Amino acid sequence: MLAIVLENAPARLRGRLAVWLLEVRAGVYVGDYSVKVREMILQNIEEGLEEGNAVVMWSSPNETGFDFVTLGENRRIPIEMDGIKLISFLPDTK
């Protein structure tokens, strides 16, 4: 399983993702692909994200059952503690 959530992403990136994945809500995409295809999709997101941000989650054989990465500027950043990925918040800059 692969899930992607986009915020403030360009329309052309959203359209490109809709070719491979089902957009179940605005900016939320799901699908089920191999590692190779997932890496290609991640590369497309990195190249086309511009000022937006994204979180990409996929099934993984670990204790939580999934893994994820964040892309672009976001207050939420992944950190690893005792072998488990958690989310940390950066201070609000406003």
JSON list of C-alpha atoms in Angstrom, two decimals:
[
{"chain": "A", "resi": 1, "resn": "MET", "atom": "CA", "xyz": [0.00, 0.00, 0.00]},
{"chain": "A", "resi": 2, "resn": "LEU", "atom": "CA", "xyz": [1.21, 3.47, -0.87]},
{"chain": "A", "resi": 3, "resn": "ALA", "atom": "CA", "xyz": [-0.40, 6.71, 0.33]},
{"chain": "A", "resi": 4, "resn": "ILE", "atom": "CA", "xyz": [0.59, 10.29, -0.50]},
{"chain": "A", "resi": 5, "resn": "VAL", "atom": "CA", "xyz": [-0.73, 13.53, 0.95]},
{"chain": "A", "resi": 6, "resn": "LEU", "atom": "CA", "xyz": [0.12, 16.78, -0.87]},
{"chain": "A", "resi": 7, "resn": "GLU", "atom": "CA", "xyz": [-0.34, 20.36, 0.30]},
{"chain": "A", "resi": 8, "resn": "ASN", "atom": "CA", "xyz": [0.12, 23.42, -1.90]},
{"chain": "A", "resi": 9, "resn": "ALA", "atom": "CA", "xyz": [1.35, 21.30, -4.82]},
{"chain": "A", "resi": 10, "resn": "PRO", "atom": "CA", "xyz": [1.28, 22.46, -8.45]},
{"chain": "A", "resi": 11, "resn": "ALA", "atom": "CA", "xyz": [-1.60, 21.19, -10.59]},
{"chain": "A", "resi": 12, "resn": "ARG", "atom": "CA", "xyz": [0.77, 19.43, -12.99]},
{"chain": "A", "resi": 13, "resn": "LEU", "atom": "CA", "xyz": [2.19, 17.30, -10.15]},
{"chain": "A", "resi": 14, "resn": "ARG", "atom": "CA", "xyz": [-1.30, 16.43, -8.94]},
{"chain": "A", "resi": 15, "resn": "GLY", "atom": "CA", "xyz": [-2.27, 15.44, -12.47]},
{"chain": "A", "resi": 16, "resn": "ARG", "atom": "CA", "xyz": [0.87, 13.32, -12.87]},
{"chain": "A", "resi": 17, "resn": "LEU", "atom": "CA", "xyz": [0.16, 11.46, -9.62]},
{"chain": "A", "resi": 18, "resn": "ALA", "atom": "CA", "xyz": [-3.44, 10.86, -10.73]},
{"chain": "A", "resi": 19, "resn": "VAL", "atom": "CA", "xyz": [-2.04, 8.83, -13.65]},
{"chain": "A", "resi": 20, "resn": "TRP", "atom": "CA", "xyz": [-0.56, 6.23, -11.26]},
{"chain": "A", "resi": 21, "resn": "LEU", "atom": "CA", "xyz": [-2.67, 6.58, -8.11]},
{"chain": "A", "resi": 22, "resn": "LEU", "atom": "CA", "xyz": [-6.30, 7.04, -7.13]},
{"chain": "A", "resi": 23, "resn": "GLU", "atom": "CA", "xyz": [-7.03, 10.51, -5.74]},
{"chain": "A", "resi": 24, "resn": "VAL", "atom": "CA", "xyz": [-9.52, 9.67, -2.97]},
{"chain": "A", "resi": 25, "resn": "ARG", "atom": "CA", "xyz": [-9.71, 13.28, -1.70]},
{"chain": "A", "resi": 26, "resn": "ALA", "atom": "CA", "xyz": [-8.10, 16.49, -2.87]},
{"chain": "A", "resi": 27, "resn": "GLY", "atom": "CA", "xyz": [-4.36, 15.94, -2.52]},
{"chain": "A", "resi": 28, "resn": "VAL", "atom": "CA", "xyz": [-4.67, 12.40, -1.08]},
{"chain": "A", "resi": 29, "resn": "TYR", "atom": "CA", "xyz": [-3.49, 9.55, -3.33]},
{"chain": "A", "resi": 30, "resn": "VAL", "atom": "CA", "xyz": [-3.46, 5.78, -2.75]},
{"chain": "A", "resi": 31, "resn": "GLY", "atom": "CA", "xyz": [-2.18, 2.78, -4.66]},
{"chain": "A", "resi": 32, "resn": "ASP", "atom": "CA", "xyz": [-0.21, -0.44, -4.38]},
{"chain": "A", "resi": 33, "resn": "TYR", "atom": "CA", "xyz": [3.12, -0.58, -6.23]},
{"chain": "A", "resi": 34, "resn": "SER", "atom": "CA", "xyz": [6.54, -2.18, -6.10]},
{"chain": "A", "resi": 35, "resn": "VAL", "atom": "CA", "xyz": [9.55, -0.49, -4.50]},
{"chain": "A", "resi": 36, "resn": "LYS", "atom": "CA", "xyz": [10.90, 0.46, -7.94]},
{"chain": "A", "resi": 37, "resn": "VAL", "atom": "CA", "xyz": [7.68, 2.23, -8.95]},
{"chain": "A", "resi": 38, "resn": "ARG", "atom": "CA", "xyz": [7.41, 3.89, -5.52]},
{"chain": "A", "resi": 39, "resn": "GLU", "atom": "CA", "xyz": [10.95, 5.30, -5.92]},
{"chain": "A", "resi": 40, "resn": "MET", "atom": "CA", "xyz": [10.04, 6.63, -9.39]},
{"chain": "A", "resi": 41, "resn": "ILE", "atom": "CA", "xyz": [6.92, 8.30, -7.95]},
{"chain": "A", "resi": 42, "resn": "LEU", "atom": "CA", "xyz": [9.00, 9.79, -5.10]},
{"chain": "A", "resi": 43, "resn": "GLN", "atom": "CA", "xyz": [11.47, 11.19, -7.64]},
{"chain": "A", "resi": 44, "resn": "ASN", "atom": "CA", "xyz": [8.61, 12.80, -9.59]},
{"chain": "A", "resi": 45, "resn": "ILE", "atom": "CA", "xyz": [7.28, 14.37, -6.39]},
{"chain": "A", "resi": 46, "resn": "GLU", "atom": "CA", "xyz": [10.71, 15.73, -5.42]},
{"chain": "A", "resi": 47, "resn": "GLU", "atom": "CA", "xyz": [11.18, 17.25, -8.89]},
{"chain": "A", "resi": 48, "resn": "GLY", "atom": "CA", "xyz": [7.70, 18.77, -9.16]},
{"chain": "A", "resi": 49, "resn": "LEU", "atom": "CA", "xyz": [6.83, 19.82, -5.60]},
{"chain": "A", "resi": 50, "resn": "GLU", "atom": "CA", "xyz": [8.09, 23.43, -5.84]},
{"chain": "A", "resi": 51, "resn": "GLU", "atom": "CA", "xyz": [6.71, 25.36, -2.79]},
{"chain": "A", "resi": 52, "resn": "GLY", "atom": "CA", "xyz": [4.44, 22.55, -1.61]},
{"chain": "A", "resi": 53, "resn": "ASN", "atom": "CA", "xyz": [5.01, 19.73, 0.82]},
{"chain": "A", "resi": 54, "resn": "ALA", "atom": "CA", "xyz": [4.18, 16.06, 0.92]},
{"chain": "A", "resi": 55, "resn": "VAL", "atom": "CA", "xyz": [4.21, 12.98, 3.09]},
{"chain": "A", "resi": 56, "resn": "VAL", "atom": "CA", "xyz": [4.60, 9.60, 1.43]},
{"chain": "A", "resi": 57, "resn": "MET", "atom": "CA", "xyz": [3.72, 6.44, 3.39]},
{"chain": "A", "resi": 58, "resn": "TRP", "atom": "CA", "xyz": [4.04, 2.79, 2.41]},
{"chain": "A", "resi": 59, "resn": "SER", "atom": "CA", "xyz": [3.69, -0.67, 3.92]},
{"chain": "A", "resi": 60, "resn": "SER", "atom": "CA", "xyz": [6.89, -1.97, 5.44]},
{"chain": "A", "resi": 61, "resn": "PRO", "atom": "CA", "xyz": [7.83, -5.12, 7.36]},
{"chain": "A", "resi": 62, "resn": "ASN", "atom": "CA", "xyz": [8.73, -3.32, 10.60]},
{"chain": "A", "resi": 63, "resn": "GLU", "atom": "CA", "xyz": [7.14, -3.00, 14.03]},
{"chain": "A", "resi": 64, "resn": "THR", "atom": "CA", "xyz": [4.70, -0.27, 12.97]},
{"chain": "A", "resi": 65, "resn": "GLY", "atom": "CA", "xyz": [3.84, -1.91, 9.63]},
{"chain": "A", "resi": 66, "resn": "PHE", "atom": "CA", "xyz": [4.64, 1.22, 7.59]},
{"chain": "A", "resi": 67, "resn": "ASP", "atom": "CA", "xyz": [7.38, 3.71, 6.80]},
{"chain": "A", "resi": 68, "resn": "PHE", "atom": "CA", "xyz": [7.22, 7.28, 5.53]},
{"chain": "A", "resi": 69, "resn": "VAL", "atom": "CA", "xyz": [9.15, 10.32, 4.33]},
{"chain": "A", "resi": 70, "resn": "THR", "atom": "CA", "xyz": [8.28, 14.00, 4.29]},
{"chain": "A", "resi": 71, "resn": "LEU", "atom": "CA", "xyz": [9.22, 16.31, 1.43]},
{"chain": "A", "resi": 72, "resn": "GLY", "atom": "CA", "xyz": [9.20, 20.10, 1.20]},
{"chain": "A", "resi": 73, "resn": "GLU", "atom": "CA", "xyz": [8.90, 22.65, 3.99]},
{"chain": "A", "resi": 74, "resn": "ASN", "atom": "CA", "xyz": [6.71, 21.48, 6.84]},
{"chain": "A", "resi": 75, "resn": "ARG", "atom": "CA", "xyz": [6.69, 21.94, 10.62]},
{"chain": "A", "resi": 76, "resn": "ARG", "atom": "CA", "xyz": [6.38, 18.18, 11.03]},
{"chain": "A", "resi": 77, "resn": "ILE", "atom": "CA", "xyz": [9.63, 16.29, 10.62]},
{"chain": "A", "resi": 78, "resn": "PRO", "atom": "CA", "xyz": [10.30, 12.58, 11.16]},
{"chain": "A", "resi": 79, "resn": "ILE", "atom": "CA", "xyz": [12.71, 11.56, 13.90]},
{"chain": "A", "resi": 80, "resn": "GLU", "atom": "CA", "xyz": [13.78, 8.10, 14.91]},
{"chain": "A", "resi": 81, "resn": "MET", "atom": "CA", "xyz": [13.63, 7.06, 18.56]},
{"chain": "A", "resi": 82, "resn": "ASP", "atom": "CA", "xyz": [14.47, 3.52, 19.66]},
{"chain": "A", "resi": 83, "resn": "GLY", "atom": "CA", "xyz": [14.05, 2.23, 16.11]},
{"chain": "A", "resi": 84, "resn": "ILE", "atom": "CA", "xyz": [10.58, 3.74, 15.60]},
{"chain": "A", "resi": 85, "resn": "LYS", "atom": "CA", "xyz": [9.86, 6.80, 13.47]},
{"chain": "A", "resi": 86, "resn": "LEU", "atom": "CA", "xyz": [7.92, 9.53, 15.23]},
{"chain": "A", "resi": 87, "resn": "ILE", "atom": "CA", "xyz": [6.92, 13.08, 14.30]},
{"chain": "A", "resi": 88, "resn": "SER", "atom": "CA", "xyz": [8.53, 16.16, 15.83]},
{"chain": "A", "resi": 89, "resn": "PHE", "atom": "CA", "xyz": [7.28, 19.70, 15.40]},
{"chain": "A", "resi": 90, "resn": "LEU", "atom": "CA", "xyz": [9.60, 22.56, 14.50]},
{"chain": "A", "resi": 91, "resn": "PRO", "atom": "CA", "xyz": [8.94, 25.83, 16.36]},
{"chain": "A", "resi": 92, "resn": "ASP", "atom": "CA", "xyz": [6.41, 28.15, 14.72]},
{"chain": "A", "resi": 93, "resn": "THR", "atom": "CA", "xyz": [8.32, 30.91, 12.90]},
{"chain": "A", "resi": 94, "resn": "LYS", "atom": "CA", "xyz": [5.38, 33.31, 12.65]}
]
